[in-house]
Each structure stands twice: as structure tokens, then as C-alpha cells.
XYZ file of C-alpha atoms in Angstrom:
722
model
C -0.130 -0.175 -0.275
C 2.646 2.176 1.122
C 4.487 1.439 -2.182
C 1.437 2.265 -4.297
C 1.096 5.681 -2.477
C 4.509 6.192 -3.043
C 4.092 5.430 -6.984
C 1.157 7.445 -7.031
C 2.871 10.774 -5.408
C 5.456 10.311 -7.892
C 3.137 10.275 -11.023
C 1.417 12.925 -9.577
C 4.824 14.946 -9.509
C 5.872 13.948 -12.519
C 2.482 15.200 -14.082
C 2.570 18.509 -12.225
C 6.109 19.005 -13.297
C 4.511 18.411 -17.123
C 2.337 20.756 -16.655
C 4.622 23.129 -15.340
C 7.079 22.861 -17.999
C 4.869 23.031 -20.877
C 3.275 26.819 -20.023
C 6.861 27.644 -19.777
C 7.845 26.281 -22.871
C 4.737 28.486 -24.604
C 5.766 31.343 -22.700
C 9.400 31.526 -23.863
C 8.636 30.717 -27.399
C 6.420 33.862 -27.248
C 8.555 36.053 -25.737
C 11.317 34.900 -28.278
C 8.917 35.477 -31.052
C 7.850 38.797 -29.483
C 11.527 39.857 -29.006
C 12.293 38.840 -32.955
C 9.228 41.143 -34.112
C 10.658 44.077 -31.754
C 14.211 43.576 -33.037
C 12.990 43.265 -36.647
C 10.767 46.471 -36.191
C 13.966 48.195 -34.417
C 16.177 46.862 -37.216
C 14.059 49.040 -40.063
C 13.487 52.211 -38.146
C 16.839 52.340 -36.840
C 19.454 54.621 -38.623
C 22.020 52.046 -38.129
C 22.851 50.228 -41.523
C 25.530 47.868 -42.606
C 26.343 47.536 -46.157
C 28.697 44.632 -46.974
C 28.716 45.169 -50.841
C 32.556 46.303 -51.620
C 30.853 48.582 -54.122
C 28.337 50.222 -51.202
C 25.489 49.969 -53.650
C 22.884 49.420 -50.687
C 23.978 52.330 -48.946
C 24.389 56.387 -49.003
C 27.237 58.567 -49.151
C 27.802 60.912 -46.127
C 27.109 64.131 -48.671
C 23.957 62.527 -49.984
C 22.611 62.081 -46.498
C 23.459 65.332 -45.273
C 21.755 66.805 -48.483
C 18.424 64.756 -47.355
C 18.474 65.757 -44.033
C 18.811 69.231 -44.780
C 15.242 69.238 -46.175
C 13.253 71.423 -43.847
C 10.669 73.016 -46.113
C 9.725 71.465 -49.019
C 9.315 67.655 -49.816
C 11.332 65.648 -52.193
C 8.950 63.454 -54.538
C 10.778 60.282 -56.521
C 8.827 58.513 -58.489
C 9.787 55.696 -60.716
C 8.242 55.133 -64.104
C 9.908 51.705 -64.744
C 7.567 49.708 -66.939
C 6.167 46.571 -65.436
C 4.334 43.551 -67.590
C 3.663 40.143 -67.896
C 6.280 39.724 -70.504
C 9.279 41.459 -68.515
C 12.262 39.937 -69.043
C 15.020 39.036 -66.158
C 16.764 42.182 -67.253
C 13.623 44.737 -66.874
C 13.029 43.369 -63.750
C 16.257 43.725 -62.119
C 16.496 47.410 -63.497
C 13.239 47.928 -61.953
C 14.017 46.569 -58.532
C 17.331 48.298 -58.140
C 15.870 51.565 -58.787
C 13.089 50.787 -56.164
C 16.075 49.987 -53.986
C 17.647 53.191 -54.421
C 14.634 55.415 -54.024
C 13.653 53.575 -50.977
C 17.351 54.103 -49.285
C 16.579 57.863 -49.994
C 13.181 57.689 -48.432
C 14.425 56.029 -45.307
C 17.089 58.415 -44.784
C 14.435 61.292 -44.178
C 10.992 59.719 -44.172
C 9.364 63.158 -43.430
C 10.717 64.825 -46.219
C 11.227 62.507 -49.072
C 8.226 60.762 -50.835
C 8.477 57.870 -53.088
C 5.898 56.399 -55.502
C 5.707 53.905 -58.197
C 3.349 54.358 -61.165
C 3.514 51.671 -64.367
C 2.854 53.897 -67.388
C 1.392 50.505 -68.973
C -0.899 49.136 -66.526
C -1.644 52.637 -64.444
C -2.691 55.097 -67.262
C -5.076 57.106 -65.558
C -2.419 57.450 -62.610
C -0.083 58.263 -64.823
C -1.922 61.181 -66.703
C -2.783 62.578 -63.373
C 1.071 62.385 -62.762
C 1.655 64.435 -65.929
C -0.646 67.040 -64.947
C 0.731 67.338 -61.808
C 4.145 68.003 -63.095
C 2.836 70.707 -65.207
C 1.409 72.505 -62.409
C 4.946 72.834 -61.215
C 5.490 76.853 -60.907
C 8.793 76.679 -62.844
C 6.867 75.132 -65.708
C 3.744 76.642 -65.419
C 5.299 80.283 -65.390
C 7.172 79.153 -68.357
C 4.171 77.469 -70.423
C 1.684 80.454 -70.024
C 2.825 82.503 -73.145
C 3.130 79.409 -75.356
C -0.497 78.079 -74.210
C -1.781 81.889 -74.830
C -0.238 82.009 -77.880
C -1.667 78.396 -78.882
C -5.130 79.290 -77.473
C -5.420 82.552 -79.516
C -4.601 80.641 -82.501
C -7.373 78.645 -82.168
C -9.877 81.384 -81.063
C -9.243 84.512 -82.871
C -7.247 83.524 -85.811
C -7.808 80.357 -87.073
C -12.095 80.387 -87.300
C -11.831 84.118 -88.530
C -9.376 83.319 -91.247
C -11.294 80.691 -92.378
C -14.136 82.567 -92.324
C -12.592 85.316 -94.672
C -11.426 82.848 -97.052
C -14.991 81.278 -97.514
C -15.655 84.520 -98.462
C -13.489 84.424 -101.667
C -14.146 80.899 -102.082
C -17.879 81.187 -102.669
C -17.745 83.733 -106.012
C -14.902 81.481 -107.173
C -17.079 77.983 -106.990
C -19.960 79.930 -108.381
C -17.827 81.185 -111.403
C -16.287 77.902 -112.189
C -19.374 76.029 -112.790
C -19.521 78.154 -115.993
C -16.306 77.334 -116.991
C -15.961 74.013 -119.668
C -12.121 73.117 -118.430
C -11.040 72.500 -115.010
C -7.568 73.925 -115.131
C -9.137 77.489 -115.963
C -7.432 80.390 -113.843
C -10.850 80.684 -112.014
C -10.653 76.914 -110.754
C -6.815 77.176 -110.024
C -7.422 80.001 -107.787
C -10.181 78.284 -106.084
C -8.137 75.018 -105.298
C -5.288 77.486 -104.035
C -7.666 79.588 -101.387
C -9.451 76.205 -100.678
C -5.836 74.516 -99.813
C -5.190 77.271 -97.583
C -8.273 76.858 -95.520
C -7.602 73.275 -95.135
C -3.981 73.808 -93.941
C -5.833 76.133 -91.377
C -8.152 73.623 -90.424
C -5.762 70.638 -89.786
C -3.278 72.980 -87.834
C -6.261 74.254 -85.806
C -6.916 70.472 -84.957
C -3.145 69.790 -84.267
C -2.824 72.429 -81.924
C -6.552 71.674 -80.123
C -5.213 67.947 -79.546
C -1.782 69.612 -78.031
C -3.999 72.060 -75.851
C -6.113 68.811 -74.712
C -2.996 66.749 -73.609
C -2.101 66.447 -69.965
C 1.612 67.180 -70.966
C 1.467 69.313 -74.149
C 4.250 69.455 -76.322
C 4.215 73.167 -76.725
C 7.620 73.975 -78.221
C 6.323 71.220 -81.047
C 3.188 73.075 -81.491
C 4.534 76.369 -81.677
C 7.160 74.942 -84.310
C 3.856 73.592 -86.424
C 2.364 77.211 -86.003
C 5.406 79.067 -87.293
C 5.667 76.582 -90.397
C 1.901 77.385 -90.981
C 2.616 81.336 -90.817
C 5.328 80.967 -92.756
C 4.118 78.616 -95.476
C 0.792 80.081 -95.755
C 1.833 83.689 -94.929
C 4.329 83.760 -97.848
C 1.742 82.278 -100.301
C -0.903 84.968 -99.226
C 1.344 87.738 -99.541
C 2.346 86.920 -103.396
C -1.083 86.132 -103.944
C -2.052 89.681 -102.611
C 0.793 91.861 -103.795
C 1.301 90.679 -106.855
C -1.065 87.820 -108.113
C -4.575 89.896 -107.922
C -3.088 92.833 -109.893
C -1.473 90.786 -112.343
C -5.233 88.537 -112.954
C -7.084 91.982 -112.839
C -4.880 93.595 -115.874
C -4.862 90.217 -117.779
C -8.477 90.209 -118.616
C -8.301 86.404 -118.136
C -10.953 86.531 -115.440
C -14.334 87.296 -115.153
C -15.710 90.468 -113.976
C -17.481 89.203 -110.820
C -14.253 87.062 -109.757
C -11.876 90.370 -110.150
C -14.488 92.277 -108.330
C -14.154 89.457 -105.474
C -10.545 89.459 -105.538
C -10.112 93.304 -105.217
C -12.809 92.796 -102.428
C -10.656 90.666 -100.540
C -7.281 92.315 -100.909
C -7.498 94.292 -98.019
C -8.786 91.892 -95.945
C -6.241 89.247 -96.877
C -3.352 92.036 -96.877
C -4.381 92.467 -92.948
C -3.862 88.720 -92.415
C -0.731 88.657 -93.707
C 0.504 91.575 -91.501
C -0.892 89.281 -88.654
C 0.629 86.183 -89.476
C 4.118 88.187 -89.828
C 3.631 89.618 -86.415
C 2.392 86.326 -84.780
C 5.451 84.660 -86.153
C 7.587 87.126 -85.059
C 6.045 87.042 -81.458
C 6.416 83.075 -81.507
C 9.937 83.100 -82.298
C 10.869 85.701 -79.479
C 9.198 83.094 -77.150
C 11.860 81.642 -74.458
C 13.097 77.946 -74.565
C 11.202 75.608 -72.070
C 12.522 73.640 -69.285
C 9.654 71.057 -70.020
C 11.022 70.192 -73.372
C 13.877 68.304 -71.493
C 11.458 66.538 -69.442
C 8.990 65.367 -72.255
C 12.275 64.016 -74.378
C 13.214 62.056 -71.305
C 9.917 60.831 -70.584
C 9.390 59.647 -74.226
C 11.861 56.832 -73.424
C 11.229 53.791 -71.107
C 12.103 53.472 -67.531
C 12.572 56.986 -66.158
C 12.839 58.610 -62.783
C 11.112 61.833 -61.886
C 12.420 63.597 -59.376
C 10.491 66.475 -58.264
C 10.002 69.266 -55.595
C 7.139 71.886 -54.810
C 8.495 73.995 -57.644
C 9.695 71.999 -60.576
C 10.757 68.440 -61.777
C 13.480 66.512 -63.982
C 13.531 63.071 -65.334
C 16.603 60.576 -64.887
C 16.677 58.841 -68.453
C 17.238 54.829 -68.423
C 20.638 55.789 -70.191
C 21.584 58.023 -67.497
C 20.673 55.927 -64.711
C 22.117 52.219 -66.557
C 24.933 53.648 -68.720
C 26.714 51.096 -70.593
C 29.940 49.572 -69.455
C 32.775 51.108 -71.386
C 33.498 49.292 -74.958
C 30.432 46.679 -74.866
C 27.806 47.017 -77.343
C 25.015 47.555 -74.550
C 21.355 46.068 -75.333
C 18.653 47.113 -73.006
C 17.803 43.389 -72.431
C 21.090 42.497 -71.040
C 21.627 43.549 -67.541
C 25.227 42.359 -67.273
C 25.932 45.239 -70.011
C 25.617 47.936 -67.884
C 26.817 50.215 -64.878
C 24.266 51.411 -62.117
C 24.815 55.230 -61.985
C 22.546 55.050 -58.703
C 23.389 57.522 -56.593
C 26.008 59.003 -58.777
C 23.049 60.658 -60.760
C 20.469 61.076 -58.501
C 22.159 63.247 -55.648
C 23.483 65.504 -58.639
C 20.239 65.937 -60.074
C 18.827 66.906 -56.411
C 21.552 69.244 -55.646
C 20.706 71.065 -59.043
C 17.244 71.829 -57.932
C 17.749 72.715 -54.279
C 20.846 74.701 -54.357
C 19.892 78.227 -54.384
C 23.429 79.633 -54.962
C 25.837 78.422 -57.257
C 29.884 78.273 -57.720
C 31.449 79.800 -60.824
C 34.732 78.752 -62.817
C 36.211 80.896 -64.914
C 38.812 79.460 -67.230
C 41.584 82.170 -67.619
C 43.712 82.391 -70.733
C 45.613 84.690 -73.019
C 45.295 84.057 -76.699
C 44.860 80.653 -77.935
C 41.650 80.563 -79.386
C 38.099 80.423 -77.628
C 37.356 77.567 -75.362
C 33.571 77.092 -75.615
C 31.089 77.036 -78.421
C 31.504 75.827 -81.518
C 34.115 76.356 -84.678
C 32.753 76.323 -88.064
C 29.473 76.258 -89.516
C 26.610 73.691 -90.615
C 27.818 70.037 -91.063
C 31.344 71.072 -90.651
C 30.307 73.161 -86.987
C 32.922 71.331 -84.278
C 32.637 71.585 -80.531
C 35.713 74.035 -79.507
C 38.359 72.038 -77.193
C 36.701 72.731 -74.127
C 32.908 72.594 -74.930
C 32.140 69.161 -73.284
C 34.521 69.986 -69.809
C 32.017 72.978 -69.730
C 28.866 70.888 -70.273
C 29.792 68.079 -67.675
C 30.943 71.043 -65.386
C 26.915 73.028 -65.729
C 25.430 69.088 -64.949
C 27.505 69.812 -61.625
C 25.930 73.152 -61.232
C 28.776 75.221 -61.727
C 28.437 78.581 -63.768
C 31.317 78.369 -66.569
C 32.885 81.351 -68.343
C 36.146 81.776 -70.062
C 38.309 85.305 -69.761
C 40.590 86.167 -72.474
C 43.155 88.747 -70.885
C 44.026 89.796 -74.366
C 40.546 91.072 -75.075
C 39.141 91.862 -71.964
C 40.770 94.022 -68.927
C 38.408 92.081 -66.161
C 36.552 88.713 -65.584
C 32.961 88.222 -67.201
C 30.176 88.752 -64.413
C 27.205 86.149 -63.979
C 23.651 87.220 -63.651
C 23.200 84.885 -60.802
C 24.302 85.369 -57.179
C 27.630 83.075 -56.909
C 29.151 82.106 -53.190
C 32.610 80.926 -54.755
C 34.254 81.919 -57.975
C 37.210 79.766 -58.975
C 39.502 80.691 -61.618
C 41.220 78.072 -63.465
C 44.328 79.860 -64.467
C 46.012 78.400 -68.012
C 49.430 79.481 -69.444
C 49.166 82.177 -72.396
C 48.734 80.633 -75.471
C 51.411 81.061 -78.490
C 51.003 84.104 -80.917
C 51.550 84.050 -84.444
C 54.814 85.401 -85.952
C 56.213 86.359 -89.576
C 54.992 83.994 -92.020
C 52.968 81.999 -89.579
C 55.756 80.813 -87.031
C 54.922 80.471 -83.537
C 56.113 83.042 -81.060
C 55.977 82.854 -77.210
C 52.869 83.717 -75.724
C 53.997 86.303 -73.104
C 51.970 87.816 -70.105
C 52.334 91.671 -69.457
C 52.679 93.005 -66.039
C 49.196 94.767 -66.088
C 47.726 91.290 -67.363
C 49.050 89.384 -64.512
C 48.334 91.999 -62.333
C 44.492 91.914 -63.527
C 44.316 88.242 -62.033
C 46.165 88.244 -59.089
C 44.203 91.090 -57.830
C 41.397 88.649 -58.370
C 43.085 86.755 -55.997
C 43.529 89.436 -53.556
C 42.091 89.093 -49.518
C 39.372 92.133 -50.738
C 38.310 89.636 -53.837
C 38.349 86.331 -51.896
C 36.023 88.472 -49.336
C 33.703 89.511 -52.043
C 33.057 86.854 -53.696
C 35.127 83.847 -52.304
C 37.917 83.777 -55.416
C 40.228 80.889 -55.386
C 42.410 79.432 -58.262
C 43.647 76.235 -59.748
C 47.167 76.718 -61.175
C 47.603 74.920 -64.524
C 51.778 75.143 -64.550
C 52.478 72.559 -66.996
C 55.502 72.617 -69.623
C 55.698 75.304 -72.319
C 58.198 74.699 -74.961
C 58.028 78.720 -75.314
C 58.473 80.098 -72.259
C 61.663 80.340 -70.020
C 59.854 80.559 -66.228
C 56.198 80.214 -65.259
C 54.319 83.328 -65.393
C 53.315 82.924 -62.083
C 55.920 81.491 -59.990
C 57.038 84.504 -58.232
C 53.426 85.006 -56.460
C 53.477 80.662 -55.825
C 56.601 80.786 -54.103
C 55.810 84.043 -52.065
C 52.563 82.751 -51.233
C 52.395 79.524 -50.948
C 56.284 78.036 -51.062
C 55.801 76.279 -54.434
C 58.470 76.499 -56.978
C 57.674 75.490 -60.465
C 60.766 74.798 -62.313
C 61.786 74.793 -66.100
C 61.949 71.655 -68.498
C 59.467 68.746 -68.783
C 59.562 65.381 -66.952
C 60.172 62.624 -69.926
C 58.598 59.024 -70.032
C 60.680 56.490 -71.861
C 60.906 52.985 -72.392
C 63.910 50.567 -71.381
C 65.395 49.097 -74.533
C 64.798 45.609 -75.154
C 68.001 44.906 -76.742
C 70.721 47.353 -75.379
C 70.705 47.648 -71.475
C 71.629 51.202 -70.472
C 69.495 52.753 -73.446
C 65.634 53.947 -73.421
C 63.597 54.365 -76.527
C 60.944 57.174 -77.143
C 57.096 56.844 -78.565
C 56.504 59.914 -80.006
C 52.413 59.919 -78.615
C 53.738 58.405 -74.868
C 57.265 60.428 -74.018
C 55.186 63.769 -73.100
C 52.793 62.060 -70.830
C 52.930 60.616 -67.631
C 50.921 57.804 -65.997
C 51.450 55.261 -62.781
C 51.050 57.998 -60.248
C 51.023 57.496 -56.523
C 48.363 58.745 -54.614
C 48.110 60.433 -51.178
C 45.751 59.020 -48.402
C 43.016 61.756 -49.268
C 39.569 61.655 -49.928
C 40.225 64.193 -52.854
C 42.097 61.358 -54.787
C 40.670 58.243 -53.192
C 38.700 57.390 -56.545
C 41.978 57.929 -58.660
C 43.558 54.933 -57.529
C 41.060 52.882 -59.579
C 40.461 55.265 -62.061
C 42.675 55.287 -65.407
C 44.386 59.114 -65.485
C 46.907 60.857 -67.804
C 49.260 63.695 -66.733
C 50.398 65.535 -70.177
C 53.879 67.684 -69.733
C 54.473 67.601 -66.369
C 56.702 70.449 -65.312
C 59.040 69.696 -62.202
C 57.751 71.369 -58.876
C 59.405 71.928 -55.298
C 57.406 72.122 -52.292
C 59.369 74.463 -49.997
C 60.523 72.937 -46.630
C 59.646 76.023 -44.823
C 56.574 77.497 -46.424
C 55.002 81.424 -45.553
C 53.953 81.221 -42.034
C 50.304 79.600 -41.833
C 50.689 77.914 -44.959
C 49.788 74.016 -45.136
C 50.691 71.759 -48.340
C 49.512 68.728 -49.300
C 50.904 66.555 -52.029
C 47.965 64.729 -53.625
C 49.722 62.989 -56.411
C 53.200 62.247 -57.554
C 55.203 60.288 -59.953
C 57.783 58.292 -57.603
C 61.392 57.881 -58.281
C 61.902 55.850 -61.740
C 64.676 55.305 -63.938
C 62.499 55.438 -66.881
C 61.690 59.103 -66.290
C 63.900 62.303 -66.004
C 63.658 66.135 -66.678
C 64.823 67.848 -70.032
C 64.774 71.187 -70.589
C 64.022 71.568 -74.120
C 61.515 68.585 -74.975
C 61.536 69.406 -78.909
C 65.344 69.353 -78.794
C 65.231 66.068 -77.037
C 63.000 64.289 -79.386
C 65.150 66.044 -82.442
C 68.125 64.492 -80.838
C 66.842 60.886 -80.197
C 65.731 60.938 -84.088
C 69.401 61.686 -84.714
C 71.123 59.356 -82.585
C 71.454 55.519 -83.678
C 73.140 52.493 -81.605
C 74.897 49.723 -82.978
C 72.029 48.322 -84.531
C 71.022 51.189 -86.214
C 68.202 51.821 -83.955
C 67.085 55.222 -82.247
C 67.951 55.547 -78.380
C 68.375 58.416 -75.692
C 70.040 57.907 -72.347
C 69.152 60.166 -69.061
C 72.185 63.337 -68.789
C 74.419 62.543 -65.823
C 72.613 63.855 -62.769
C 69.272 63.836 -64.114
C 66.251 64.435 -62.067
C 64.436 60.891 -61.954
C 61.836 62.099 -59.271
C 60.034 62.118 -57.423
C 57.794 64.653 -59.125
C 54.686 66.200 -57.492
C 51.396 66.475 -59.762
C 48.511 67.742 -57.561
C 48.989 69.622 -54.788
C 46.780 71.635 -52.443
C 47.144 74.572 -50.090
C 45.587 76.352 -47.149
C 46.033 79.517 -45.371
C 43.540 80.728 -42.922
C 40.255 80.659 -44.953
C 42.430 80.669 -48.503
C 42.661 77.809 -50.513
C 44.618 76.986 -53.573
C 45.178 73.841 -55.821
C 48.191 73.713 -58.244
C 48.600 71.000 -61.091
C 51.982 70.450 -62.959
C 50.167 69.636 -65.882
C 49.663 71.539 -69.438
C 46.076 72.495 -70.027
C 45.413 69.294 -72.333
C 44.903 67.644 -69.149
C 41.541 69.302 -69.475
C 40.873 69.654 -72.859
C 37.659 67.395 -74.268
C 40.188 65.170 -76.388
C 42.126 63.866 -73.340
C 39.512 64.062 -70.406
C 36.424 63.683 -72.120
C 37.776 61.045 -74.664
C 34.910 57.965 -74.978
C 33.852 55.055 -76.584
C 30.803 55.236 -78.488
C 28.326 52.534 -77.527
C 25.194 51.528 -79.085
C 22.383 50.751 -76.316
C 19.309 49.790 -78.019
C 19.522 52.224 -80.621
C 20.923 55.255 -78.574
C 24.490 56.085 -78.520
C 26.187 56.741 -75.343
C 29.427 58.037 -74.702
C 31.792 56.334 -71.978
C 35.016 58.054 -70.732
C 38.441 56.249 -71.572
C 40.016 58.442 -69.090
C 37.738 59.453 -66.333
C 40.299 60.130 -63.769
C 41.274 63.650 -65.236
C 37.936 64.568 -64.695
C 37.137 63.265 -61.392
C 40.310 65.073 -59.759
C 39.676 68.326 -61.301
C 36.318 67.990 -59.931
C 37.346 67.081 -56.612
C 39.919 70.012 -56.619
C 36.702 72.394 -57.416
C 34.447 71.047 -54.600
C 37.963 71.271 -52.341
C 38.036 74.915 -53.074
C 34.632 75.702 -52.651
C 33.993 74.135 -49.531
C 31.669 71.313 -51.066
C 33.927 68.133 -50.347
C 30.620 66.560 -49.157
C 30.042 66.096 -53.065
C 33.198 64.296 -53.915
C 33.264 60.694 -55.409
C 29.584 60.925 -56.034
C 29.339 59.438 -59.787
C 31.169 56.277 -60.291
C 28.839 53.412 -61.838
C 28.538 50.483 -60.388
C 28.655 46.960 -61.599
C 25.313 45.786 -60.297
C 25.582 42.469 -62.201
C 28.072 41.430 -59.604
C 27.429 41.339 -55.836
C 31.045 41.421 -54.383
C 31.961 41.362 -50.836
C 35.443 42.007 -49.791
C 37.494 39.522 -48.637
C 37.598 40.611 -44.698
C 33.702 40.418 -45.378
C 33.383 37.203 -46.552
C 35.790 35.641 -43.848
C 33.527 37.000 -41.070
C 30.503 35.748 -42.445
C 32.371 32.383 -43.023
C 33.429 32.255 -39.279
C 30.005 33.293 -38.568
C 28.119 30.736 -40.357
C 30.377 27.960 -39.613
C 31.815 28.892 -35.955
C 29.498 31.403 -33.944
C 26.545 30.292 -34.888
C 26.568 26.707 -34.420
C 28.417 27.274 -31.604
C 25.482 29.335 -29.686
C 22.887 26.777 -31.083
C 25.210 24.496 -28.738
C 25.748 26.807 -26.029
C 22.081 27.318 -25.798
C 21.371 23.497 -26.132
C 23.436 23.035 -23.420
C 22.129 25.536 -21.136
C 18.430 23.879 -21.854
C 19.551 20.337 -21.233
C 21.225 21.368 -17.722
C 18.142 22.891 -16.774
C 16.161 20.065 -17.699
C 18.362 17.735 -15.528
C 17.286 19.879 -12.768
């Protein structure tokens, strides 16, 4: 009996423990699940993010984050118009998803001020139409399009119908007279057909203009062009009809009397229409260009991203967001053929729309020909040497101008308010001597003083003037024109001569050979640990006509100099005083095998050679490039491959490092370093993790995580044993 009671007590005790463990397990699971939910919610809302990709494609740069966080007054609207259909290719899905991830990053950075939206123009046509109407309501476009809309509406209301009524008054007697004629080719019939054709053209033009006005986003410029064509074509024919044809036919006695009377009666009325057409055509030609045209042009293509504020809107086309990889025949259907510009194109677009004040860049030269605009006319027109550079700088929101000291005593003024004016000072271009021979391009003391006055303390206080000195080799000059200023003010001495690049002879040790295309150009530079040149380490960069520069060991008081890029000591590089004479001597030197050769002079300087230097003194800054102006010329800095992308030809830079360094120097000088290094395309077809990241996750997955599971299991096992 005692044994049975003891057994029953054990059973009851076991059951009691069982009932306690069950709820405890259930509560533990619920608590764990709750903690996971809270952790996930915190992860979505917390500002802490961890981008494991080497290209940082899933994170925003500090500059972009600062820009988005500065949004206080108005909102920023990012609308993806990337298409979606049942027949989507894998590439289209990736394009759409990647852009969606990008604009979501922008929204997460400042949810209160950044709104994102996705509209599929194929399946959501009503929403797309309303979206287009909303764009047109932006003050920037509304104000610009009002005179266009008024001109088109005036044509429909005040011109088209009354003009046709007056033509019909003339057509009626012509039609009556034509009935009595036996030949369809009589003068009366010809006149009637001509007048009727004008009325028909007028009707078609009215219908076309009316359709334009009814569109959600009217193509005003195209419609105005149609109207100008109408005024020009019909107006010129009507002018001849009024001023010559009617009088000739009236005196030729070839027309019935009632027709002559009708023509004479219509003559003053039609003459008035001729005058009105001329006036209206002139008014249309005076209309300013529309920013809306660019928006319309970019919306015509598939897959656009619209960036809008309360005031304006801009469109980032597919070609801008997904530029072709250099050297590839890109197809929109092949995702791997494209780079993802992402933040590099979206942030500058936002910056252009939000930045109230701009900074200016003035390229200073003396002679040498125009830098911007075009040369030649018609089919022979070609851009001047730095026009594409100007276009690219304007995309970065800079105002750009040139100052030729030979024709202007003062730099050009800007209509807009600017924070900083940065002078890019070129060496003077050669002049033309007798029989077309080049002569040294000299800068006078007055011209030198004009430039330096723009860099004075007073000018710096008034317009934030700063400078980039282009100091490269000039075969015509004995010394650098601003060497004295740089020595006294910044402790930088610009030497004479040029850094020559040679190749070791393959068959004769101790001799070198020269390539006529490469001996004046340096590459393979070394870079400092500085954000200004972070990207240079991975971007192709060429340095033409490098001049030797020396940095003072004891610069003027308060001056801080930093060497950003330099050519290290190398036996294949050395300085020569006269590059042209060195090349002639090389061509005249033959070794035992009959080949040209060169050897460095005894004691030749093999480096190191500074290439890019920045200096700072109190609130003043300067940048010095030991290269010629060819460093920035379009033929080098903008040299590109033409890549056909699904029928759209894109330009992909071959040597992007030149422009990248130059723009970073501008950012340094105008204090906008946060915008540096935004703009490199990412190869989104590959998800690259760094070696350290991969190793960490390998340890985590194969070691730490299983170890934690074993540890927790052991703790549970010990608790159950109790």
C-alpha cells in the first residue's frame, strides 16, 4: 500500500512538473517571437545600416545623407516610371527592383521629407496621366508655358476660325464662276483650289493645336513649331497672292468681272491677315526655350525616374541611370551590359534643384582661341576644345565662363548670385609671328596684375575667389608666369623643363626608347591617403607635359601644403630642359643596331615629381596641377567610346580620372567636399563582398552561429536535468 501511494505521488509529481514545463515552453516561445518582432521593427527604423557590398551600392554617401537631412521646408518626390508587364525580361525586373531599392534608401534617410512612388505607365494609365498633369502645375513649368499656351489658344480662338471665314467668302464667288467654265484647269479653278488648300491647311493646323492643348503634358515647343511653319508657308503664299497675283490677273483680262471684283474686295482683308501672320510668327520666335522640353524628351523613353520638388521636376532617363559599360555593345535586354549610376546621377540632380546659390568657374587664358562654343558652320561645325568640359561642369551646377586677357581687362560677370568664383589659370597661348611662325605667348605685367587682383584678400572676401594654377611645360616660356607669386604666397616653386617618360630598350641595357605619342605624358602616379584622390587609385588618369615642382620645406607662415599625387622615383623618367630638342636629338641618335636611343644626362632628376598639390592658409585655398591645359581638354579628359545602347548612342569616358580629380579640386576649393566621389557607376550584375567581409561571414556561419546553438542547447539540457 505504501509502495502504491509512493508510486501515485511520483506520477502526480511528474504530471505536475509536466504541466509546469509546458506553459513555460509556450511562454518562452512567445517571448522569443515577441523579441524577434521588436528586433525586426527596430532594425527597420533604426538609422544604423550595414552595407556588406564592396561597391557600397546599398548605402548612401555622407554627402547625400547630409543633403537629404537638410530638407526642412519642402518635400522631395521620387517617382519610378519603370515599366512592368506580364512579358518582363529578367533584365527589366532587375532594373526596376534596383531603382526601387535606390529611392527607398533616400526615403529611409528622411521619411518625413522624401516621398517615393511607383507608377506603371502601361497598367496605370489614369494615374500616369494625373501624374503628368501634376508636373505641369509646378511653378517653374507653369510660368514658362503660360505664354506658349496663350499663343496657341489665341490661334484657335482669334485666328483660325476668322481666317477660314474670310477665305470662305472668297471661295464662294470663285466656286460660282467655276461652274460656268468648261475646263477644270482654268485660272478661276486654280485660284479656288489654292484658296481652298489654305483653308484646309488652316483646319488641320487648328485640329493639331487643339489636340496639343488637350494633352495632360502638352508638347508646346513642337506645337509652336507647327504654328510657325503654318504662318511661314501660308503667309508667304498669301503675300504673293495679295501683292502681285491679284493685280496681274485683274489687268490680264483673263478672269470674269465678278471674280475680279471679289478678289479686289478680298485684297485688303487678306493683306491684313498677311500682316497678322508676320507679327504672330515674330512673337513666337521670341518665346524663351522651355525647361519642360527636356522633361518631355526624357519621358518619351521607357524606364524613367522623376525627381520633383514643390517648384520643379526633372527626369533621369534610363541611359543616365544605366550607362553602358565601356567598350561593350550594350543592349537594354542585357543587364550585364550596364553599370548602375544610382546615387551618382540622382544626388547631383537633387542638388541642382535645391541649391539656391551656385559656384562659378572662370577659365583664364591669354589668346589661344575660344574654349567653348563651336567652330565652323553647318555640317562642318565642331565643338571647341573645352565645350564638353563646360557641359559636364554645368551638370554639376557650376556656372562656367572664359576670360581672355588679350581682349578683356576684367573677368566676365554672372547674372546669378554666386558663393565662390574659382579661376582656372592657363598658361598663355602662343602668338603668330611672321609667315605664320609661332611665338611665345607672353603675359604682360598689367595682365598678370589683373589676375592676381582677383585673388587678393579683398576679392576673396567679396566673391570667395580661389584658383587652380595649370603650370605644365611650355616650350616657348623660360619660366612660369606666376612662379614668383606661388613662391612668396604658398611656398611652391615651379621649375623649368619637362618630365620625360621613356621605355627601356629590349636589346640594349642602359638605353631607352621614346614613343612620340607617350614620351610627353606621364601615368602610373602614386596618391596620398586623402579623400580628394580616393577614386584616382582605380581610375585611368593621364598627366601631359608634367613640369617639375618643388615644395618649400619651410613655407610661408600659416601655409599648409599637401601633395595629393606624384610620380615616384623611376629610372624611366627624368627631366629635360627642351622637349623638342630632345626629340630631335633622339631621332638623330643611332646605336650599333641602327636604332634610335636616348640616355638620361648625368645627374638627371628622376623624381619624385609632384602632380597635384593643394594649399590652405587661414580661409584661403589654392590648387596646383603640374600639367598642361591638355589635361582638361575634351580630346583627353572627355575621350570616349561610342557605345550603341539599344539604338541610343552613349558616350563612355576612356580616361575618367582627369575629370574626377579636377572636379574634386573644385569641391575642395568651394567647400563642398561632401559631394566628392559621387558619380562612379557600379557593376550591379555582380554582388562583390570584400575578403574581410566574406571571412567574417564564413566564421559566423560555420563557427559562431553553430556554437551559439550548441551553447543554448547545453543550457536547456542542464535546466531540464534539475
